[in-house]
CSV table of C-alpha atoms in Angstrom, one decimal:
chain,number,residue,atom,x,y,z
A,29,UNK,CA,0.0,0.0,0.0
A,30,UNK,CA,1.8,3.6,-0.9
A,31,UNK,CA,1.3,5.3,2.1
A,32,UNK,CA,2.2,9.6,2.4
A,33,UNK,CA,4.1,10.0,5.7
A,34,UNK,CA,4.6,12.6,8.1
A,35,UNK,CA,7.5,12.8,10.3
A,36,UNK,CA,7.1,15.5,13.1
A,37,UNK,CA,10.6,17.5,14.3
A,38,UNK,CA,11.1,20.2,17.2
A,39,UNK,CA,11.5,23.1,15.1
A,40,UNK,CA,15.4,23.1,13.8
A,41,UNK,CA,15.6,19.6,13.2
A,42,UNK,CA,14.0,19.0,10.1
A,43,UNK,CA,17.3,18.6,8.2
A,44,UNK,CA,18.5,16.2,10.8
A,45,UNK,CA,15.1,14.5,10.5
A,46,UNK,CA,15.2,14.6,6.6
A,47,UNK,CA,18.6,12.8,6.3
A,48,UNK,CA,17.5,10.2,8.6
A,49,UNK,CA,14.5,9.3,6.5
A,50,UNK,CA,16.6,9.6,3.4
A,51,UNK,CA,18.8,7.4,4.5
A,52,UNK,CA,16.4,4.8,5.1
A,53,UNK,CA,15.6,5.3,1.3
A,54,UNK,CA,12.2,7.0,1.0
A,55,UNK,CA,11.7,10.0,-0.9
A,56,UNK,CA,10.9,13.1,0.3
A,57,UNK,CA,8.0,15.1,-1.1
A,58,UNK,CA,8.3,17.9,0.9
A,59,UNK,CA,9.9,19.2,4.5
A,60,UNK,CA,8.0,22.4,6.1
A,61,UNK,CA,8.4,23.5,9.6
A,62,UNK,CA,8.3,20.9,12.0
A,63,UNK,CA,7.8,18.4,9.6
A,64,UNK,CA,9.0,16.4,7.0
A,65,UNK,CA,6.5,14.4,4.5
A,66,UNK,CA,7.8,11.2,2.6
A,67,UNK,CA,6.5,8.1,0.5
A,68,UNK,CA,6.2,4.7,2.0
A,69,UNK,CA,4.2,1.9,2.6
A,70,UNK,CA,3.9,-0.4,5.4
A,71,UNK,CA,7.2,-1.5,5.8
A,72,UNK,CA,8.4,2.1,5.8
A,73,UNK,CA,6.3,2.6,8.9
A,74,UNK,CA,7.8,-0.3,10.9
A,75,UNK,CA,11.4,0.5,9.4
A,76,UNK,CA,10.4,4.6,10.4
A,77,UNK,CA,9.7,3.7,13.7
A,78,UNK,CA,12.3,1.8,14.5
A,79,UNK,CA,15.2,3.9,13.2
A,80,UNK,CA,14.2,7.6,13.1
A,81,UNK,CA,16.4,9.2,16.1
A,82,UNK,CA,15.1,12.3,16.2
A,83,UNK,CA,11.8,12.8,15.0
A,84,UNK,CA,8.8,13.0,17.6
A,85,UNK,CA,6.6,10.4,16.2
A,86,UNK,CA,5.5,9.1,12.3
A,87,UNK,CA,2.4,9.5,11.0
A,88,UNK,CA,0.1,8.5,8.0
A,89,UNK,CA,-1.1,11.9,6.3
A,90,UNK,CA,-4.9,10.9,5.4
A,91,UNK,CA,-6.2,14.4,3.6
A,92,UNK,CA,-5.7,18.1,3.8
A,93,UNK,CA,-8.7,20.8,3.1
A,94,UNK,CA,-9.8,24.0,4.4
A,95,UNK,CA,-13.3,24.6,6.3
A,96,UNK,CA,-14.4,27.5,8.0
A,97,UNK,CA,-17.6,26.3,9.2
A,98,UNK,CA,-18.2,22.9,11.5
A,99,UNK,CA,-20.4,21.3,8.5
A,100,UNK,CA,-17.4,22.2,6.7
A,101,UNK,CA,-15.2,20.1,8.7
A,102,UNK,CA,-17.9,17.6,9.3
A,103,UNK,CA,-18.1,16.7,5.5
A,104,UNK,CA,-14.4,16.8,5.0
A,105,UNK,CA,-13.6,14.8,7.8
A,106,UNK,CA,-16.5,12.4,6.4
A,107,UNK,CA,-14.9,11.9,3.1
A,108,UNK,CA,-11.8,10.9,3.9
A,109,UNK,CA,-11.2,7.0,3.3
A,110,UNK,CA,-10.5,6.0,7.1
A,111,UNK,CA,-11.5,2.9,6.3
A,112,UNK,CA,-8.3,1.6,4.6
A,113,UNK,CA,-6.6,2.1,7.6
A,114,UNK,CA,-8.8,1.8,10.7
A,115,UNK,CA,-10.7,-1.9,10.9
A,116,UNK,CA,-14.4,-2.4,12.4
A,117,UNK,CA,-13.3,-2.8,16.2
A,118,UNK,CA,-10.3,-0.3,15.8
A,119,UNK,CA,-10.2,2.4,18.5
A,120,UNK,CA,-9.4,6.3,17.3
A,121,UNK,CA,-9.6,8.5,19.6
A,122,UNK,CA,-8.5,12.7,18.5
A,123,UNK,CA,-6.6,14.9,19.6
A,124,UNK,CA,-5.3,17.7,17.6
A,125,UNK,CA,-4.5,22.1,17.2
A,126,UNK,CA,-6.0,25.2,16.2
A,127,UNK,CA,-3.9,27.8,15.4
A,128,UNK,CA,-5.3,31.4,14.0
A,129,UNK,CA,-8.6,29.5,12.3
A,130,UNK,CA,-11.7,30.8,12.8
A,131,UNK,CA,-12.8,26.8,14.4
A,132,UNK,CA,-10.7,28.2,16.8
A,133,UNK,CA,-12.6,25.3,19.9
A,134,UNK,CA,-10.2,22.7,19.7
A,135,UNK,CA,-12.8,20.2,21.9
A,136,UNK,CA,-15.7,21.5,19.4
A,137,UNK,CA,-13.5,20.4,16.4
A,138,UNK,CA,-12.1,16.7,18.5
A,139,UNK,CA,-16.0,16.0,18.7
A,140,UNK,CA,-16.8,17.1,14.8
A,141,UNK,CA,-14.2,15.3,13.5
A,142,UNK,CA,-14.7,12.0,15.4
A,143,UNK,CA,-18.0,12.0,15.0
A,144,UNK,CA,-17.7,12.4,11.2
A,145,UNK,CA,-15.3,9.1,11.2
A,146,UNK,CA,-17.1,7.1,13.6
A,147,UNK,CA,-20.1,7.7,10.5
A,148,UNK,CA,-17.5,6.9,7.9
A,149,UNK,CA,-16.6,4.0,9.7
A,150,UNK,CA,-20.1,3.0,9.9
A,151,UNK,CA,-21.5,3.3,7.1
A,152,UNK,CA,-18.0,1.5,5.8
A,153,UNK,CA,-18.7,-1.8,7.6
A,154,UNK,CA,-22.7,-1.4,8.5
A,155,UNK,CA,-22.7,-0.9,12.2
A,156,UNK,CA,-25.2,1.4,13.9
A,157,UNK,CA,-22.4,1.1,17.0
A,158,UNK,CA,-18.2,0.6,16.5
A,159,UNK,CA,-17.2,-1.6,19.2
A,160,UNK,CA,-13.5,0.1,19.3
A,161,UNK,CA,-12.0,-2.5,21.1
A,162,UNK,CA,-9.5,-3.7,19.0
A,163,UNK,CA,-5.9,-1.8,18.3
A,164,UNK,CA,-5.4,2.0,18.4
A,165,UNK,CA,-5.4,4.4,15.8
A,166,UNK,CA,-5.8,8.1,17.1
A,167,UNK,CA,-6.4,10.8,14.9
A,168,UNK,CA,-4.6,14.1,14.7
A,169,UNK,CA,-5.4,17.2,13.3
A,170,UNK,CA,-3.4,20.4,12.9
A,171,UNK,CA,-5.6,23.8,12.2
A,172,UNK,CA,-3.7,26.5,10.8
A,173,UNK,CA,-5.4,29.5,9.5
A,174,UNK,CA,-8.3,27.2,8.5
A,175,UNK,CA,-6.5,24.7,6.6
A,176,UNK,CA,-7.0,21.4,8.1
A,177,UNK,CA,-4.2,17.9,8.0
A,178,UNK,CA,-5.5,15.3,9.0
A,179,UNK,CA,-3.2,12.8,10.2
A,180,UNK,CA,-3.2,9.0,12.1
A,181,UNK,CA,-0.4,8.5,14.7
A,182,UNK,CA,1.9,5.3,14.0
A,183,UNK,CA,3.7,5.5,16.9
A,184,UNK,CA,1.5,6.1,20.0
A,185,UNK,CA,4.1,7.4,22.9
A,186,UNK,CA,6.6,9.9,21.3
A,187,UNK,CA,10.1,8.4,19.7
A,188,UNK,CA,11.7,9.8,22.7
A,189,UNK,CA,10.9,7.0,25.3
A,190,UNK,CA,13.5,5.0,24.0
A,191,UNK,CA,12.8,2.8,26.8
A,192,UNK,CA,16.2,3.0,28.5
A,193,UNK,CA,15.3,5.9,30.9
A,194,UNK,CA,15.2,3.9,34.3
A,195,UNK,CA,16.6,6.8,36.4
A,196,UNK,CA,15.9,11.0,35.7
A,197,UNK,CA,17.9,14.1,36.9
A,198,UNK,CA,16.3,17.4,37.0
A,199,UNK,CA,15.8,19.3,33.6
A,200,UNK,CA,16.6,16.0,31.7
A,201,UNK,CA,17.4,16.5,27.5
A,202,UNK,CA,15.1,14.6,25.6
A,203,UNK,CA,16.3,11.3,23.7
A,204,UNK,CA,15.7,12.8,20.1
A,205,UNK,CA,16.8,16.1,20.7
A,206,UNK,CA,20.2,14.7,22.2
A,207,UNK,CA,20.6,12.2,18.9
A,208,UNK,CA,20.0,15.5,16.5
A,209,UNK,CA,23.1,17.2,18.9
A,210,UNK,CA,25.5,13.9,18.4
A,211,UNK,CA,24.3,14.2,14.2
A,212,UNK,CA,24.9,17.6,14.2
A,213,UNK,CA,28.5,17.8,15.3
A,214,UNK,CA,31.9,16.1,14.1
A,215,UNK,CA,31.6,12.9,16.1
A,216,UNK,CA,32.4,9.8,14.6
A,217,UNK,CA,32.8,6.2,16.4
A,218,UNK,CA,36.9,6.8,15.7
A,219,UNK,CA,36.9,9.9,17.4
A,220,UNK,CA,36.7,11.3,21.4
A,221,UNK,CA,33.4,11.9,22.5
A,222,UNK,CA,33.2,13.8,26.0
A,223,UNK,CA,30.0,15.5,28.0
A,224,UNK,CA,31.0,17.5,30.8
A,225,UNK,CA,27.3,18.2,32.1
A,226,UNK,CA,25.9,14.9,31.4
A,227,UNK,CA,22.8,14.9,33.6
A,228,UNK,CA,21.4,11.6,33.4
A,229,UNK,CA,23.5,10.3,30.2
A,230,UNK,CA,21.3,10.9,27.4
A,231,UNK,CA,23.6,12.5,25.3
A,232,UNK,CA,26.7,9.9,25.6
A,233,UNK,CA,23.9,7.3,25.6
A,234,UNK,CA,22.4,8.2,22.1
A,235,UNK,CA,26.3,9.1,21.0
A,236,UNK,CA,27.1,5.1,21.6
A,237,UNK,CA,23.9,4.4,19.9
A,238,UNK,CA,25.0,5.7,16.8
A,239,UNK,CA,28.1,4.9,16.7
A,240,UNK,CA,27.2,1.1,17.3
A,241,UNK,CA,23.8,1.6,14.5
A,242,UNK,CA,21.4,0.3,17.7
A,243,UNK,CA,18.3,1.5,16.4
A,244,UNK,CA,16.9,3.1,18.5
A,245,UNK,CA,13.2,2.1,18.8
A,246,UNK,CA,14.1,-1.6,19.3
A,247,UNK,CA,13.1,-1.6,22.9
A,248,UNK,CA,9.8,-0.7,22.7
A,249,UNK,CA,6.3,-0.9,21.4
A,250,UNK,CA,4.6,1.3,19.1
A,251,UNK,CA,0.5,2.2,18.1
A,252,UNK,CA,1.2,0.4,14.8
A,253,UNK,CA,2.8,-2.6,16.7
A,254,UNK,CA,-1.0,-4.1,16.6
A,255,UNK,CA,-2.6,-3.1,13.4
A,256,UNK,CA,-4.2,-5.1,10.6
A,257,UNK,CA,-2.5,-3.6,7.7
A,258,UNK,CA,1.1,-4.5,9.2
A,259,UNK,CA,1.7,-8.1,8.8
A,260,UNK,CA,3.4,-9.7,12.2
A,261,UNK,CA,5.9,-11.4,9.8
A,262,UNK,CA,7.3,-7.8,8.8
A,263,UNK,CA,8.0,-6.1,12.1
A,264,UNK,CA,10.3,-9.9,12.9
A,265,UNK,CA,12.0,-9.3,9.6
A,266,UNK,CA,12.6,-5.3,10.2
A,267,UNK,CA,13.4,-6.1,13.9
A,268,UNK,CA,15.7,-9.4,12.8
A,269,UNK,CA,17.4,-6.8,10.1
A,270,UNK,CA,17.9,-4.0,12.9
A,271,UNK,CA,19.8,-6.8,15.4
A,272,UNK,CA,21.8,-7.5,12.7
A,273,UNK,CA,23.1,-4.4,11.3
A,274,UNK,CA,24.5,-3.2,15.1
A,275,UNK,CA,28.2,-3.1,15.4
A,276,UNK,CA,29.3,-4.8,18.7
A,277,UNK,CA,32.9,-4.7,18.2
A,278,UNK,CA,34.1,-1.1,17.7
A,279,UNK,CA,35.8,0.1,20.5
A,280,UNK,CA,34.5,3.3,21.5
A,281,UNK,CA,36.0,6.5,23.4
A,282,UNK,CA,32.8,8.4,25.7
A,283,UNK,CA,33.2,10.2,28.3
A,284,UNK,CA,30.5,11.4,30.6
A,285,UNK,CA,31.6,13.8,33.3
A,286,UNK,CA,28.7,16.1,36.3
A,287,UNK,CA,29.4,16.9,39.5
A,288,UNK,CA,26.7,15.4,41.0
A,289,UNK,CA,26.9,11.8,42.4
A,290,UNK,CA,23.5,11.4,42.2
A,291,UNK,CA,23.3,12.5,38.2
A,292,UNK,CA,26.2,9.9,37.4
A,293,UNK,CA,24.5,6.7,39.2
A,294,UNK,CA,21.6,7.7,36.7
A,295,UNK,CA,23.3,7.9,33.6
A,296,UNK,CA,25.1,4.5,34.8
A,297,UNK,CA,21.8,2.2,35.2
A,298,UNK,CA,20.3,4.3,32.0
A,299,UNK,CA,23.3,3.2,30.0
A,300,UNK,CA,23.2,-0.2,31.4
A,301,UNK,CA,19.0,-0.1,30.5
A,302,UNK,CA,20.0,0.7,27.0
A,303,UNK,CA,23.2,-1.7,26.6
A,304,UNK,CA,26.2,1.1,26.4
A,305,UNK,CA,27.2,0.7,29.8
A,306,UNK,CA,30.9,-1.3,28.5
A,307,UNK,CA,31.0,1.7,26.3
A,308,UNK,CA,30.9,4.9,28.5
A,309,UNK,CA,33.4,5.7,31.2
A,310,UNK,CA,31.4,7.8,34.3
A,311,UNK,CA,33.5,10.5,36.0
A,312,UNK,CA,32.1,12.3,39.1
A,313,UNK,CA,34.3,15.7,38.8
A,314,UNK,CA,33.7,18.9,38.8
A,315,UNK,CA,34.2,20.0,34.9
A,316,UNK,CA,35.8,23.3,35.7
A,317,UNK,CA,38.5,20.7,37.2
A,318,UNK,CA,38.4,19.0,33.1
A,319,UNK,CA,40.5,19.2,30.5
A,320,UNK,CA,41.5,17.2,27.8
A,321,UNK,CA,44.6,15.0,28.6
A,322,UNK,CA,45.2,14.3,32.7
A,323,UNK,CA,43.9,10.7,31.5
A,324,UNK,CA,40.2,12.0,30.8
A,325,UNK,CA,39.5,10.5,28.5
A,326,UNK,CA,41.9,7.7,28.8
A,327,UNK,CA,44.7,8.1,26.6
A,328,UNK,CA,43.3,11.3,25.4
A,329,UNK,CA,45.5,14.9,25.2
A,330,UNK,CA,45.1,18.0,24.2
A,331,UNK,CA,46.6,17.4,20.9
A,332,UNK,CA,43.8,14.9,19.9
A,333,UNK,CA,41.0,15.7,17.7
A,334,UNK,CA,38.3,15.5,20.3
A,335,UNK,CA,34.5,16.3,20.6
A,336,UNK,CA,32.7,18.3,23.2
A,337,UNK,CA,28.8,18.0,23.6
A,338,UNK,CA,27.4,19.2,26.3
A,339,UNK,CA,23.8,20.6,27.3
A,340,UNK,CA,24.9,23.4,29.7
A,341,UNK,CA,23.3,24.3,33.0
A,342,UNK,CA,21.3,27.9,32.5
A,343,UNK,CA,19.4,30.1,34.8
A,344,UNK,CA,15.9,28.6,34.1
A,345,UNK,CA,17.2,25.7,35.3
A,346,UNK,CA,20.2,24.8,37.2
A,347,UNK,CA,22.7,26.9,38.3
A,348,UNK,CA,23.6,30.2,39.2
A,349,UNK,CA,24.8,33.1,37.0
A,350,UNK,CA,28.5,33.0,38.8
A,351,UNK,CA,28.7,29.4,38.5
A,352,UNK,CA,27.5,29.5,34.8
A,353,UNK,CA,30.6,32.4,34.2
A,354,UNK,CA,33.1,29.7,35.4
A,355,UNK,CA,32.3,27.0,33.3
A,356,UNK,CA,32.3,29.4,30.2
A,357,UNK,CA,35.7,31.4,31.0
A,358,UNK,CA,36.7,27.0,31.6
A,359,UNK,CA,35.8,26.3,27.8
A,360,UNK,CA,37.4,29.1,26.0
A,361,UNK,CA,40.8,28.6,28.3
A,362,UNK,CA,40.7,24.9,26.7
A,363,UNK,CA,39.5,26.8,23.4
A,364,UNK,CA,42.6,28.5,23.9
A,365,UNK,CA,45.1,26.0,24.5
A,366,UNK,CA,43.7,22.5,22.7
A,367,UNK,CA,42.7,24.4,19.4
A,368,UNK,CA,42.4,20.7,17.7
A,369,UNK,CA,39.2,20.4,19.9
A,370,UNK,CA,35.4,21.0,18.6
A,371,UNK,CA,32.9,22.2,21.2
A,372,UNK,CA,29.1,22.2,20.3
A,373,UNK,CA,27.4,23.9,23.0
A,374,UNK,CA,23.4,24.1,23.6
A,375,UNK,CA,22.2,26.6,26.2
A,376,UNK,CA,19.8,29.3,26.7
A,377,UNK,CA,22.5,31.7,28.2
A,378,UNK,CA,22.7,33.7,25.3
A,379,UNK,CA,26.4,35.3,27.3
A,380,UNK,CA,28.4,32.7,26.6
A,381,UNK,CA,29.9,33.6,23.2
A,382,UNK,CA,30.6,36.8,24.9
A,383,UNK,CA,32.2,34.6,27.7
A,384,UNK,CA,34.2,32.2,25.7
A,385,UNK,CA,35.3,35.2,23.1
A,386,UNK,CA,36.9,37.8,26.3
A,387,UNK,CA,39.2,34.4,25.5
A,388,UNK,CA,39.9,33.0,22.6
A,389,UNK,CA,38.7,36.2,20.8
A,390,UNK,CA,36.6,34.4,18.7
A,391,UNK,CA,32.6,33.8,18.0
A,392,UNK,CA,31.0,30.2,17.4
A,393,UNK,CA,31.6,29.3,13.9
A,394,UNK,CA,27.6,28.1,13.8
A,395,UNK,CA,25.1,28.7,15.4
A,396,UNK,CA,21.4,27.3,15.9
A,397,UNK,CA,18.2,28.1,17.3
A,398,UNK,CA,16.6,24.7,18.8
A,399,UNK,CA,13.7,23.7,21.7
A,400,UNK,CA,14.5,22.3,24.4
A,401,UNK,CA,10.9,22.0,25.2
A,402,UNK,CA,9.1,25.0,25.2
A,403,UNK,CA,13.1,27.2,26.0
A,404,UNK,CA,14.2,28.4,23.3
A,405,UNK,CA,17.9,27.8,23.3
A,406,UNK,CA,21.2,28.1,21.1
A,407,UNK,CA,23.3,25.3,19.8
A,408,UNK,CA,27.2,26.3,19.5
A,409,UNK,CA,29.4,25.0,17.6
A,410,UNK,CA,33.0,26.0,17.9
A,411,UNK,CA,35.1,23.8,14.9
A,412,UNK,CA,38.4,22.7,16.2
A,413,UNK,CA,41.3,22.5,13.5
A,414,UNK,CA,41.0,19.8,10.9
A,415,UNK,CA,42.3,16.4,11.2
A,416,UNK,CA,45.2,15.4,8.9
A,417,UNK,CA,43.7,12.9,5.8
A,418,UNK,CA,44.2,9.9,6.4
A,419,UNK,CA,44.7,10.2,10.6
A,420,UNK,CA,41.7,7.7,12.0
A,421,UNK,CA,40.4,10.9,13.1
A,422,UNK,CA,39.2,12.6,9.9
């Protein structure tokens, strides 16, 4: 069945979001902001849900139109073919937003919409009453300035909840936001990967993920994990192929540094939930105290071609103002004197180029505006010098 897709992104990681699905060999037919729309069928939305690291979830786009007026949406809603994907018992609950539309009642439209399905549905398959017992299939909508997308969720809980997250820290990062960080900078599984504020571990966590191709949905279940149209027999083969293509055997370089006992026993049993623990070493130090060589990482110096990723402490969450200071006048002294290093930094401190530049007397050589829920923050990345061709680090 050719199926339109819709992966959803926090805004500023469509791109990150596009490659993934492209590499995973479905066209893209368009990418707007926060998300990106592709061609599949239902392979595509196992194989989607299985490996996409940092989209929010993956859904099946079922019609767009524009209504102004509830009868509007009613007859829209009602002649949209719901059938070919939701059966006689399945349940479909909606949620979905209204944004600048003049059916501005979100609950008005939930009730609208289902009830225009539920008569879809029963006309479809002659029943005066659905039982919705069976499998989920919850409908979305997303209003915007009276245009109407009308969507069904594949995944159920968001791509996120990876599954590993036994233990939490205050202000954690989310899963797929952390993944898009790792994609987004120079790190490769040959290379030094340290995180001096690693909270509960999520970000040296998804780093070893990559770097040993663990797809990332393999330790959960998903909305679509139940449905008719997905054959039982494909999600073995797609699950058989994922267990397959992880590499075990690469020997990998990750630090994770905090300050805070507490913080380092979590990122421990998280790692050890999501099978990384072997490849993480856990440092309880203040990172002010850091730099590269002193045998963090092992083996490491200052001369090595090493990555920095690190989701900083900031005033709207944890920290002070002096303490923040310290750790910013820290990274542009190492700036300074370990210039083959690459720092990509996400806070919502918006001082800290000023910080590290009093320094090094230089800006971030990027620059990106990204959620970190609803704080708006800014990822920077400072590029350390190029690695010689040829060196394992390039």
């Amino acid at each position: 069945m050719k199926l339109e897709l819709v992966a959803t992104a926090t805004f500023g990681l469509e791109a990150v979001v596009r490659r993934e699905i492209e590499a995973l060999g479905y066209r893209i037919i368009r990418t707007e902001d926060g998300r990106v729309t592709y061609m599949g069928d239902e392979r595509a939305i196992v194989r989607s849900n299985l490996w996409l690291r940092s989209a929010d979830r993956v859904y099946i786009r079922m019609g767009e139109f524009d209504a102004r007026t509830f009868e509007e949406l009613f007859q829209q809603t009602r002649a949209i073919a719901w059938e070919e994907i939701i059966p006689a018992d399945g349940r479909f609950p909606v949620t979905g937003t209204s944004v600048k539309s003049e059916l501005h009642s979100v609950p008005a439209c939930q009730s609208i919409v289902n009830k225009a399905a539920a008569e879809r549905l029963g006309d479809f398959y002659c029943m005066d009453r659905l039982p919705e017992t069976g499998a989920e299939y919850r409908i979305r909508f997303a209003a915007n300035k009276n245009h109407f997308l009308m969507l069904i969720d594949t995944s159920g809980a968001g791509l996120h909840k990876r599954g590993y997250r036994v233990r939490d820290v205050a202000a954690p990062i989310k899963e797929t936001l952390a993944a898009a960080l790792v994609q987004l900078s120079f790190y490769r599984k040959d290379r030094i990967l340290v995180d001096t504020c690693c909270g509960s571990g999520t970000i040296p966590i998804e780093a070893a993920m990559i770097a040993r191709n663990i797809a990332p949905g393999l330790g959960r279940r998903f909305a679509c994990g139940d449905w008719d149209i997905i054959e039982p027999e494909l999600w073995k083969e797609e699950k058989k192929a994922a267990f397959a293509a992880a590499d075990l055997d690469t020997e990998l370089s990750i630090t994770a540094i905090d300050m805070d006992r507490k913080a380092i026993a979590a990122a421990k049993a998280n790692a050890e939930e999501a099978g990384v623990a072997e490849d993480i070493d856990f440092i309880c130090m203040d990172m002010t105290r850091w730099e590269p060589g002193e045998g963090i990482p092992k083996g490491a110096s200052g001369d090595d071609h090493g990555i920095v990723i690190s989701n900083l402490p900031y005033g709207r969450r944890i920290g002070d103002e002096k303490a923040n200071r310290k750790i910013y006048q820290h990274f542009g002294d190492i700036m300074k004197s370990c210039p083959s290093w690459s720092f990509f930094l996400i806070t919502a401190d918006k001082e800290i180029e000023k910080d590290i530049a009093k320094i090094t007397e230089n800006k971030a050589d990027r620059r990106r505006k990204l959620y970190n829920g609803t704080i708006e923050t800014q990822f920077y990345q400072y590029h350390g010098t190029r690695p010689e061709k040829g060196s394992s680090n390039e």
